[in-house]
Amino acid sequence: MTVISLILLLVILPAVIGYCLYTEYTAEGLGHDALHIWNHHLRRAFHQGLEPGDFVIYRKSKASTRPGPRARNVQAAENGDDYYYEVDKYWALSEVLEDGRVMAVTRTGKQIYLPSEDKRLRKAGLIERFRHRGRFPSQS
């Protein structure tokens, strides 16, 4: 009986809620636009939840002749001399500014200003904070 309750609570109930939200927005005749607006509001709510002291991960685009071991999504340039790739940067959020930007601090103390709604910026999860604890700036 406990297993059935867990399945109901963890699988079926969230699926029904998601389906109801989806049909509510598409039933208004807005279709894809409504889902886009809903996702925008979710992203905005997420980014408004950023607070000073939070650890964040920023996916930075780079180009070089030799991508490092942490490079992701590596693609060769058309002429083959360079590679375009992305690297995760591990920063601590120092300040949330009134104009919608955030100030992050790198491990070396450099200050980076970013828009809070940048798709490449996200809050680090618990496992990421533990796994990459040496890459984040120290909290002194």
GROMACS .gro file of N, CA and C in nm:
model
  420
    1MET      N    1   0.081  -0.119   0.000
    1MET     CA    2   0.000   0.000   0.000
    1MET      C    3   0.086   0.126   0.000
    2THR      N    4   0.200   0.121   0.070
    2THR     CA    5   0.290   0.235   0.075
    2THR      C    6   0.348   0.265  -0.063
    3VAL      N    7   0.380   0.160  -0.139
    3VAL     CA    8   0.436   0.178  -0.272
    3VAL      C    9   0.335   0.247  -0.365
    4ILE      N   10   0.211   0.205  -0.356
    4ILE     CA   11   0.106   0.266  -0.440
    4ILE      C   12   0.089   0.413  -0.403
    5SER      N   13   0.093   0.444  -0.274
    5SER     CA   14   0.081   0.583  -0.230
    5SER      C   15   0.197   0.667  -0.281
    6LEU      N   16   0.318   0.613  -0.275
    6LEU     CA   17   0.435   0.685  -0.325
    6LEU      C   18   0.427   0.709  -0.474
    7ILE      N   19   0.384   0.608  -0.549
    7ILE     CA   20   0.369   0.625  -0.694
    7ILE      C   21   0.265   0.732  -0.724
    8LEU      N   22   0.155   0.728  -0.654
    8LEU     CA   23   0.050   0.828  -0.673
    8LEU      C   24   0.102   0.968  -0.641
    9LEU      N   25   0.172   0.983  -0.531
    9LEU     CA   26   0.220   1.113  -0.486
    9LEU      C   27   0.333   1.167  -0.572
   10LEU      N   28   0.427   1.083  -0.612
   10LEU     CA   29   0.547   1.130  -0.681
   10LEU      C   30   0.538   1.127  -0.833
   11VAL      N   31   0.447   1.048  -0.890
   11VAL     CA   32   0.442   1.035  -1.035
   11VAL      C   33   0.309   1.087  -1.092
   12ILE      N   34   0.202   1.031  -1.048
   12ILE     CA   35   0.073   1.059  -1.109
   12ILE      C   36   0.024   1.201  -1.076
   13LEU      N   37   0.033   1.242  -0.951
   13LEU     CA   38  -0.015   1.374  -0.911
   13LEU      C   39   0.058   1.487  -0.985
   14PRO      N   40   0.192   1.489  -0.992
   14PRO     CA   41   0.259   1.594  -1.070
   14PRO      C   42   0.223   1.591  -1.219
   15ALA      N   43   0.204   1.471  -1.274
   15ALA     CA   44   0.166   1.460  -1.415
   15ALA      C   45   0.027   1.520  -1.439
   16VAL      N   46  -0.066   1.495  -1.351
   16VAL     CA   47  -0.201   1.550  -1.365
   16VAL      C   48  -0.199   1.702  -1.351
   17ILE      N   49  -0.123   1.754  -1.256
   17ILE     CA   50  -0.114   1.899  -1.237
   17ILE      C   51  -0.052   1.963  -1.361
   18GLY      N   52   0.055   1.906  -1.412
   18GLY     CA   53   0.119   1.959  -1.533
   18GLY      C   54   0.026   1.956  -1.652
   19TYR      N   55  -0.049   1.849  -1.668
   19TYR     CA   56  -0.144   1.838  -1.778
   19TYR      C   57  -0.254   1.943  -1.765
   20CYS      N   58  -0.304   1.963  -1.643
   20CYS     CA   59  -0.409   2.064  -1.623
   20CYS      C   60  -0.357   2.204  -1.655
   21LEU      N   61  -0.237   2.235  -1.612
   21LEU     CA   62  -0.180   2.366  -1.643
   21LEU      C   63  -0.161   2.382  -1.793
   22TYR      N   64  -0.115   2.276  -1.859
   22TYR     CA   65  -0.093   2.281  -2.004
   22TYR      C   66  -0.225   2.302  -2.077
   23THR      N   67  -0.327   2.227  -2.041
   23THR     CA   68  -0.456   2.239  -2.111
   23THR      C   69  -0.524   2.371  -2.079
   24GLU      N   70  -0.501   2.426  -1.960
   24GLU     CA   71  -0.560   2.555  -1.925
   24GLU      C   72  -0.504   2.664  -2.015
   25TYR      N   73  -0.375   2.662  -2.040
   25TYR     CA   74  -0.315   2.766  -2.123
   25TYR      C   75  -0.343   2.745  -2.272
   26THR      N   76  -0.348   2.621  -2.317
   26THR     CA   77  -0.376   2.597  -2.458
   26THR      C   78  -0.524   2.610  -2.490
   27ALA      N   79  -0.611   2.589  -2.392
   27ALA     CA   80  -0.755   2.599  -2.415
   27ALA      C   81  -0.798   2.743  -2.439
   28GLU      N   82  -0.715   2.840  -2.397
   28GLU     CA   83  -0.750   2.980  -2.418
   28GLU      C   84  -0.728   3.023  -2.561
   29GLY      N   85  -0.677   2.934  -2.645
   29GLY     CA   86  -0.654   2.967  -2.783
   29GLY      C   87  -0.518   3.031  -2.809
   30LEU      N   88  -0.435   3.039  -2.706
   30LEU     CA   89  -0.305   3.100  -2.722
   30LEU      C   90  -0.199   3.000  -2.767
   31GLY      N   91  -0.220   2.874  -2.740
   31GLY     CA   92  -0.131   2.767  -2.785
   31GLY      C   93   0.012   2.786  -2.742
   32HIS      N   94   0.101   2.785  -2.841
   32HIS     CA   95   0.245   2.791  -2.816
   32HIS      C   96   0.284   2.920  -2.744
   33ASP      N   97   0.219   3.031  -2.777
   33ASP     CA   98   0.251   3.159  -2.714
   33ASP      C   99   0.228   3.154  -2.564
   34ALA      N  100   0.120   3.088  -2.522
   34ALA     CA  101   0.090   3.079  -2.380
   34ALA      C  102   0.198   2.999  -2.308
   35LEU      N  103   0.243   2.891  -2.370
   35LEU     CA  104   0.349   2.812  -2.308
   35LEU      C  105   0.479   2.892  -2.302
   36HIS      N  106   0.507   2.970  -2.405
   36HIS     CA  107   0.626   3.054  -2.405
   36HIS      C  108   0.618   3.158  -2.292
   37ILE      N  109   0.501   3.219  -2.275
   37ILE     CA  110   0.481   3.317  -2.168
   37ILE      C  111   0.495   3.250  -2.032
   38TRP      N  112   0.438   3.132  -2.018
   38TRP     CA  113   0.446   3.059  -1.892
   38TRP      C  114   0.592   3.027  -1.860
   39ASN      N  115   0.669   2.979  -1.958
   39ASN     CA  116   0.811   2.950  -1.936
   39ASN      C  117   0.888   3.076  -1.900
   40HIS      N  118   0.855   3.189  -1.965
   40HIS     CA  119   0.921   3.315  -1.934
   40HIS      C  120   0.895   3.354  -1.788
   41HIS      N  121   0.771   3.338  -1.742
   41HIS     CA  122   0.740   3.372  -1.604
   41HIS      C  123   0.812   3.279  -1.506
   42LEU      N  124   0.823   3.153  -1.542
   42LEU     CA  125   0.895   3.061  -1.455
   42LEU      C  126   1.043   3.099  -1.446
   43ARG      N  127   1.104   3.132  -1.563
   43ARG     CA  128   1.244   3.173  -1.563
   43ARG      C  129   1.263   3.301  -1.481
   44ARG      N  130   1.172   3.396  -1.498
   44ARG     CA  131   1.183   3.522  -1.425
   44ARG      C  132   1.171   3.497  -1.275
   45ALA      N  133   1.078   3.412  -1.235
   45ALA     CA  134   1.063   3.381  -1.093
   45ALA      C  135   1.188   3.314  -1.039
   46PHE      N  136   1.249   3.228  -1.119
   46PHE     CA  137   1.372   3.162  -1.076
   46PHE      C  138   1.482   3.264  -1.055
   47HIS      N  139   1.501   3.353  -1.153
   47HIS     CA  140   1.610   3.448  -1.144
   47HIS      C  141   1.584   3.554  -1.037
   48GLN      N  142   1.460   3.585  -1.010
   48GLN     CA  143   1.433   3.678  -0.903
   48GLN      C  144   1.463   3.615  -0.768
   49GLY      N  145   1.473   3.485  -0.761
   49GLY     CA  146   1.507   3.416  -0.637
   49GLY      C  147   1.655   3.415  -0.608
   50LEU      N  148   1.737   3.469  -0.696
   50LEU     CA  149   1.880   3.475  -0.670
   50LEU      C  150   1.908   3.573  -0.558
   51GLU      N  151   1.995   3.532  -0.468
   51GLU     CA  152   2.029   3.616  -0.354
   51GLU      C  153   2.179   3.622  -0.338
   52PRO      N  154   2.232   3.729  -0.280
   52PRO     CA  155   2.376   3.736  -0.255
   52PRO      C  156   2.422   3.616  -0.172
   53GLY      N  157   2.535   3.561  -0.210
   53GLY     CA  158   2.587   3.443  -0.142
   53GLY      C  159   2.557   3.313  -0.214
   54ASP      N  160   2.462   3.315  -0.308
   54ASP     CA  161   2.430   3.194  -0.385
   54ASP      C  162   2.546   3.159  -0.477
   55PHE      N  163   2.568   3.031  -0.494
   55PHE     CA  164   2.665   2.985  -0.593
   55PHE      C  165   2.593   2.969  -0.726
   56VAL      N  166   2.654   3.019  -0.832
   56VAL     CA  167   2.595   3.011  -0.964
   56VAL      C  168   2.694   2.950  -1.062
   57ILE      N  169   2.639   2.894  -1.170
   57ILE     CA  170   2.721   2.837  -1.277
   57ILE      C  171   2.685   2.912  -1.404
   58TYR      N  172   2.787   2.960  -1.474
   58TYR     CA  173   2.769   3.035  -1.597
   58TYR      C  174   2.836   2.958  -1.709
   59ARG      N  175   2.763   2.928  -1.815
   59ARG     CA  176   2.816   2.857  -1.930
   59ARG      C  177   2.871   2.958  -2.029
   60LYS      N  178   3.004   2.972  -2.033
   60LYS     CA  179   3.071   3.074  -2.114
   60LYS      C  180   3.117   3.017  -2.247
   61SER      N  181   3.092   3.092  -2.356
   61SER     CA  182   3.136   3.052  -2.490
   61SER      C  183   3.279   3.098  -2.510
   62LYS      N  184   3.361   3.010  -2.569
   62LYS     CA  185   3.501   3.042  -2.593
   62LYS      C  186   3.544   2.990  -2.729
   63ALA      N  187   3.661   3.035  -2.774
   63ALA     CA  188   3.722   2.988  -2.898
   63ALA      C  189   3.872   2.983  -2.877
   64SER      N  190   3.935   2.874  -2.922
   64SER     CA  191   4.080   2.862  -2.914
   64SER      C  192   4.126   2.747  -3.003
   65THR      N  193   4.256   2.733  -3.016
   65THR     CA  194   4.310   2.623  -3.096
   65THR      C  195   4.314   2.493  -3.018
   66ARG      N  196   4.315   2.503  -2.885
   66ARG     CA  197   4.319   2.383  -2.801
   66ARG      C  198   4.216   2.392  -2.688
   67PRO      N  199   4.100   2.331  -2.704
   67PRO     CA  200   4.003   2.330  -2.594
   67PRO      C  201   4.056   2.248  -2.477
   68GLY      N  202   4.026   2.293  -2.357
   68GLY     CA  203   4.070   2.223  -2.237
   68GLY      C  204   3.985   2.102  -2.206
   69PRO      N  205   4.019   2.031  -2.098
   69PRO     CA  206   3.944   1.910  -2.063
   69PRO      C  207   3.801   1.936  -2.017
   70ARG      N  208   3.771   2.058  -1.973
   70ARG     CA  209   3.634   2.090  -1.928
   70ARG      C  210   3.547   2.146  -2.039
   71ALA      N  211   3.596   2.148  -2.162
   71ALA     CA  212   3.520   2.204  -2.275
   71ALA      C  213   3.400   2.114  -2.307
   72ARG      N  214   3.289   2.180  -2.338
   72ARG     CA  215   3.166   2.110  -2.377
   72ARG      C  216   3.121   2.162  -2.512
   73ASN      N  217   3.044   2.083  -2.583
   73ASN     CA  218   2.988   2.123  -2.713
   73ASN      C  219   3.096   2.176  -2.807
   74VAL      N  220   3.203   2.101  -2.821
   74VAL     CA  221   3.316   2.143  -2.904
   74VAL      C  222   3.279   2.130  -3.052
   75GLN      N  223   3.303   2.239  -3.128
   75GLN     CA  224   3.276   2.239  -3.272
   75GLN      C  225   3.394   2.304  -3.342
   76ALA      N  226   3.437   2.243  -3.451
   76ALA     CA  227   3.547   2.299  -3.529
   76ALA      C  228   3.498   2.417  -3.612
   77ALA      N  229   3.586   2.516  -3.628
   77ALA     CA  230   3.555   2.630  -3.713
   77ALA      C  231   3.557   2.586  -3.859
   78GLU      N  232   3.503   2.670  -3.947
   78GLU     CA  233   3.494   2.635  -4.089
   78GLU      C  234   3.630   2.609  -4.151
   79ASN      N  235   3.728   2.690  -4.118
   79ASN     CA  236   3.860   2.670  -4.176
   79ASN      C  237   3.944   2.567  -4.100
   80GLY      N  238   3.896   2.523  -3.985
   80GLY     CA  239   3.963   2.416  -3.913
   80GLY      C  240   4.075   2.460  -3.820
   81ASP      N  241   4.103   2.590  -3.811
   81ASP     CA  242   4.210   2.636  -3.723
   81ASP      C  243   4.168   2.644  -3.577
   82ASP      N  244   4.048   2.686  -3.552
   82ASP     CA  245   4.000   2.706  -3.416
   82ASP      C  246   3.887   2.610  -3.382
   83TYR      N  247   3.856   2.607  -3.254
   83TYR     CA  248   3.742   2.532  -3.204
   83TYR      C  249   3.656   2.627  -3.123
   84TYR      N  250   3.526   2.613  -3.137
   84TYR     CA  251   3.431   2.687  -3.056
   84TYR      C  252   3.373   2.590  -2.955
   85TYR      N  253   3.365   2.634  -2.829
   85TYR     CA  254   3.319   2.544  -2.723
   85TYR      C  255   3.265   2.626  -2.607
   86GLU      N  256   3.214   2.556  -2.508
   86GLU     CA  257   3.159   2.620  -2.388
   86GLU      C  258   3.227   2.561  -2.265
   87VAL      N  259   3.243   2.645  -2.164
   87VAL     CA  260   3.305   2.603  -2.039
   87VAL      C  261   3.217   2.652  -1.924
   88ASP      N  262   3.196   2.569  -1.825
   88ASP     CA  263   3.120   2.611  -1.707
   88ASP      C  264   3.212   2.689  -1.614
   89LYS      N  265   3.163   2.807  -1.572
   89LYS     CA  266   3.235   2.891  -1.477
   89LYS      C  267   3.159   2.887  -1.345
   90TYR      N  268   3.232   2.873  -1.236
   90TYR     CA  269   3.173   2.855  -1.104
   90TYR      C  270   3.197   2.982  -1.023
   91TRP      N  271   3.090   3.059  -0.999
   91TRP     CA  272   3.101   3.188  -0.934
   91TRP      C  273   3.008   3.196  -0.814
   92ALA      N  274   3.033   3.296  -0.730
   92ALA     CA  275   2.944   3.326  -0.617
   92ALA      C  276   2.875   3.459  -0.646
   93LEU      N  277   2.748   3.464  -0.617
   93LEU     CA  278   2.672   3.586  -0.641
   93LEU      C  279   2.701   3.683  -0.527
   94SER      N  280   2.745   3.802  -0.564
   94SER     CA  281   2.784   3.901  -0.464
   94SER      C  282   2.673   4.001  -0.437
   95GLU      N  283   2.602   4.039  -0.543
   95GLU     CA  284   2.501   4.143  -0.527
   95GLU      C  285   2.395   4.132  -0.636
   96VAL      N  286   2.272   4.163  -0.601
   96VAL     CA  287   2.164   4.172  -0.698
   96VAL      C  288   2.130   4.320  -0.710
   97LEU      N  289   2.150   4.377  -0.828
   97LEU     CA  290   2.131   4.520  -0.849
   97LEU      C  291   1.986   4.552  -0.884
   98GLU      N  292   1.947   4.676  -0.861
   98GLU     CA  293   1.808   4.717  -0.884
   98GLU      C  294   1.770   4.719  -1.031
   99ASP      N  295   1.869   4.733  -1.121
   99ASP     CA  296   1.839   4.741  -1.265
   99ASP      C  297   1.822   4.603  -1.329
  100GLY      N  298   1.821   4.496  -1.248
  100GLY     CA  299   1.798   4.362  -1.302
  100GLY      C  300   1.925   4.284  -1.328
  101ARG      N  301   2.040   4.344  -1.303
  101ARG     CA  302   2.166   4.273  -1.321
  101ARG      C  303   2.211   4.212  -1.189
  102VAL      N  304   2.302   4.117  -1.200
  102VAL     CA  305   2.363   4.057  -1.083
  102VAL      C  306   2.514   4.074  -1.094
  103MET      N  307   2.579   4.081  -0.977
  103MET     CA  308   2.725   4.087  -0.975
  103MET      C  309   2.776   3.957  -0.915
  104ALA      N  310   2.856   3.887  -0.994
  104ALA     CA  311   2.915   3.761  -0.948
  104ALA      C  312   3.064   3.782  -0.926
  105VAL      N  313   3.121   3.702  -0.837
  105VAL     CA  314   3.263   3.710  -0.806
  105VAL      C  315   3.327   3.577  -0.843
  106THR      N  316   3.440   3.585  -0.915
  106THR     CA  317   3.513   3.464  -0.954
  106THR      C  318   3.603   3.419  -0.839
  107ARG      N  319   3.666   3.307  -0.857
  107ARG     CA  320   3.757   3.253  -0.755
  107ARG      C  321   3.876   3.346  -0.732
  108THR      N  322   3.917   3.418  -0.838
  108THR     CA  323   4.031   3.511  -0.827
  108THR      C  324   3.990   3.649  -0.778
  109GLY      N  325   3.860   3.672  -0.755
  109GLY     CA  326   3.813   3.800  -0.703
  109GLY      C  327   3.762   3.897  -0.809
  110LYS      N  328   3.762   3.857  -0.934
  110LYS     CA  329   3.713   3.943  -1.041
  110LYS      C  330   3.562   3.956  -1.030
  111GLN      N  331   3.511   4.078  -1.055
  111GLN     CA  332   3.367   4.103  -1.049
  111GLN      C  333   3.309   4.101  -1.190
  112ILE      N  334   3.202   4.023  -1.208
  112ILE     CA  335   3.135   4.008  -1.337
  112ILE      C  336   2.992   4.056  -1.321
  113TYR      N  337   2.947   4.144  -1.413
  113TYR     CA  338   2.809   4.191  -1.414
  113TYR      C  339   2.734   4.123  -1.528
  114LEU      N  340   2.618   4.064  -1.493
  114LEU     CA  341   2.537   3.990  -1.590
  114LEU      C  342   2.390   4.025  -1.573
  115PRO      N  343   2.312   4.016  -1.683
  115PRO     CA  344   2.167   4.030  -1.666
  115PRO      C  345   2.113   3.908  -1.591
  116SER      N  346   2.022   3.930  -1.500
  116SER     CA  347   1.972   3.819  -1.418
  116SER      C  348   1.894   3.717  -1.499
  117GLU      N  349   1.845   3.757  -1.619
  117GLU     CA  350   1.768   3.664  -1.702
  117GLU      C  351   1.852   3.597  -1.810
  118ASP      N  352   1.984   3.605  -1.800
  118ASP     CA  353   2.072   3.540  -1.896
  118ASP      C  354   2.049   3.389  -1.889
  119LYS      N  355   2.022   3.327  -2.004
  119LYS     CA  356   1.992   3.184  -2.008
  119LYS      C  357   2.112   3.099  -1.971
  120ARG      N  358   2.232   3.155  -1.981
  120ARG     CA  359   2.353   3.079  -1.950
  120ARG      C  360   2.386   3.082  -1.801
  121LEU      N  361   2.312   3.159  -1.723
  121LEU     CA  362   2.334   3.171  -1.580
  121LEU      C  363   2.230   3.088  -1.506
  122ARG      N  364   2.276   3.007  -1.413
  122ARG     CA  365   2.182   2.928  -1.333
  122ARG      C  366   2.238   2.906  -1.194
  123LYS      N  367   2.149   2.880  -1.104
  123LYS     CA  368   2.187   2.854  -0.966
  123LYS      C  369   2.244   2.712  -0.956
  124ALA      N  370   2.352   2.697  -0.882
  124ALA     CA  371   2.415   2.566  -0.865
  124ALA      C  372   2.332   2.480  -0.771
  125GLY      N  373   2.314   2.354  -0.809
  125GLY     CA  374   2.241   2.261  -0.725
  125GLY      C  375   2.328   2.209  -0.611
  126LEU      N  376   2.267   2.138  -0.520
  126LEU     CA  377   2.337   2.086  -0.403
  126LEU      C  378   2.451   1.993  -0.442
  127ILE      N  379   2.425   1.902  -0.534
  127ILE     CA  380   2.529   1.807  -0.576
  127ILE      C  381   2.641   1.879  -0.648
  128GLU      N  382   2.608   1.978  -0.732
  128GLU     CA  383   2.711   2.055  -0.803
  128GLU      C  384   2.797   2.135  -0.706
  129ARG      N  385   2.733   2.191  -0.604
  129ARG     CA  386   2.810   2.267  -0.505
  129ARG      C  387   2.908   2.177  -0.432
  130PHE      N  388   2.867   2.055  -0.401
  130PHE     CA  389   2.957   1.962  -0.333
  130PHE      C  390   3.065   1.911  -0.427
  131ARG      N  391   3.026   1.870  -0.546
  131ARG     CA  392   3.120   1.809  -0.641
  131ARG      C  393   3.227   1.908  -0.687
  132HIS      N  394   3.189   2.034  -0.709
  132HIS     CA  395   3.282   2.135  -0.760
  132HIS      C  396   3.317   2.238  -0.653
  133ARG      N  397   3.317   2.198  -0.526
  133ARG     CA  398   3.338   2.293  -0.416
  133ARG      C  399   3.472   2.366  -0.425
  134GLY      N  400   3.572   2.307  -0.487
  134GLY     CA  401   3.701   2.372  -0.501
  134GLY      C  402   3.705   2.477  -0.611
  135ARG      N  403   3.608   2.476  -0.699
  135ARG     CA  404   3.605   2.571  -0.810
  135ARG      C  405   3.527   2.698  -0.778
  136PHE      N  406   3.444   2.692  -0.678
  136PHE     CA  407   3.369   2.811  -0.637
  136PHE      C  408   3.459   2.901  -0.551
  137PRO      N  409   3.431   3.032  -0.549
  137PRO     CA  410   3.508   3.121  -0.460
  137PRO      C  411   3.483   3.084  -0.315
  138SER      N  412   3.584   3.103  -0.233
  138SER     CA  413   3.567   3.071  -0.090
  138SER      C  414   3.480   3.177  -0.025
  139GLN      N  415   3.397   3.135   0.068
  139GLN     CA  416   3.307   3.225   0.138
  139GLN      C  417   3.378   3.274   0.264
  140SER      N  418   3.454   3.384   0.252
  140SER     CA  419   3.524   3.436   0.370
  140SER      C  420   3.460   3.559   0.425
   0.00000   0.00000   0.00000
